[in-house]
C-alpha angles and dihedrals in degrees: 000000000000090000093051092047091048092049095047094044091053091048092050098039095046097057142337116332115269093010110200095224096157094046095047094048089049092052091049096050097040091050096048113127127193093224090060097049114109116247093242091053091052091048094050090047089057089049089053092050094048092048092047093049090052097050091041093052089050094042095050092087094055112120093240090057091049089055091052090049091051089052092049092051090053090052095047121204143166112299098232099139141045122250098221116235096016134073094247139097135205144174116296092257092048090050092049091052097043098040090045092054092043091052091057098034094097094039085227098119130111127285134214122198098207088055094042091222147039112323107190103046095070097041108038099057091054098046092042093052091050091046090054094048096043097039094239121174129238094265092055090049092052092048093051091047093051091046089055096045095048092049091047092051093050093048087051090053089047093061091037100211093299089114093057092048089051091056104266120134104231093203086063102037105032090031090066089066091051091052091047094050093045092048092047090052090049090053094046095241117172125235095271093050091045091052088052090049090053089052092051088048091051094057091050098044112118143136131139126223087213086075093065110125093035134086088262094077094067088038087062091065092046094049091047089054095045094044093048091051090048090050092056093044093051092046090053089055096052100265110158133230139146115289091211099051095135099053106025125108108278089008128126097292094045095051097040106044142023089219128041129183118204088174092059091047093051102037110140090340110199094016105055116066123195096194090092089063092065114123128201134216112235095171125064093225140087110307089237089069095052099083092048090047089053092048090050090048090056090050091050091053092052109111090231095055118116115179093198090052098055111126102169138359125203113200119188123191138164109284093244089067091060092075096038110050110004104112103158102202110022117195101180137046092252091052090052088059088060099043118100091189097051097042090050088053090050092052093047087052093052091242115165097258090177092062110097090206091062091075100081143120088262091058092045092054101034105131095222094050092044092051092051096044090054088061090058118094115192123205136170121246116188090197090070121087118251089262098035131103143173128209126193115191117197117198132198092245091060096258114142120196119193122188135167133200130190120187092183089092116056117233116261092197095099093175091058091044092052092049092050092046090051090054091049092047092051091049096051102032107037095071088059106038103021133234099292095052091042090057091046092054093048092050097045097045090048088056097031097134089062096049109110093188132027099204094097091049093051092046087058092053095070132065116268 
């Protein structure tokens, strides 16, 4: 068929014929060793874990998570793993499902461009549950997490975004491979077993973008985590699958995308790490508002800025944002999350945009915020990147402040990133676990590679 010919020609033209993508990714993840991980990769991995713990603790009270917990209680099971944010335990697969959904319930978790989705939510619940059951140390947890993230990123590059355009949710589909690879590394599976696990993951991978706005979107992350864990467990027990599930005819690549790139998936394998491209959400609003919020933050920090002297604000964004998050006169907290004008006004006012409680009716109708947002004029600029923005603040004294922000490129200032993630973590987690446990988590995650046991960390991740 034309589709088969197109798929096969891309696969052959892009790299060597019959590229063993699944096998090579399995070899890379199964052979990953903590001592060989670059320092910046380890540091970013700890950032991912801290961020995930915070949003999972906060997301554990979401109604969709409560439903999953009720279902797990009805099923029963051995309590091997912590349900983060609540004083309950479950089986490792229950924990992977529930913690995975909780971590994505607020849609406040990290993002990774090569994946085209949220990297940590599918991986971390699976490897953490296994670490608890098997008594693994912090170094082993970090290694398994990185193995999962790197596999996930490369599978995302393999399908090249065609899956997302077709209506698949990459966090759900591609995320299953990350969970499988991370789980396989946690269990010490060899390359052959890991390739089998990736095959078992491939045949389970699912999740529809049409479900966005329902409880199914967070469920996607939970199912990816649970299914990936199951894939590794079954592979360890001798379950069979294809060892070329990514690249074979009618395999994952063929069914997910009209274009696949083995070369992109295998580029500098073992030497190039994608973890450092992870980006974090510091604002509890639509991601389309984040670059403008950052540009406004820069303007606010300019020595010449005077909030009371603002006369007009020009805000330029990529045109695609205009139809996503450009509610002109928000009246509810949810509408504020999707209002470029209002979130820019919040940032110019030094409001805590990372605080979930900020997005309320009171904020939407606050006279000071409303007055400032009505001075903001939003326009589309096709010359900006998809995650770029420009803000021009005009003041009554004639001062003009121009700032730009582009979230396409992750920050390399890891000290600043860690500080901001700590602030975010404190804001979302402290109301649930309290000050003492919050400080314990910050300390232990910051020194995770030296933690010989994770029981104290997990004890701090639940309410007293």
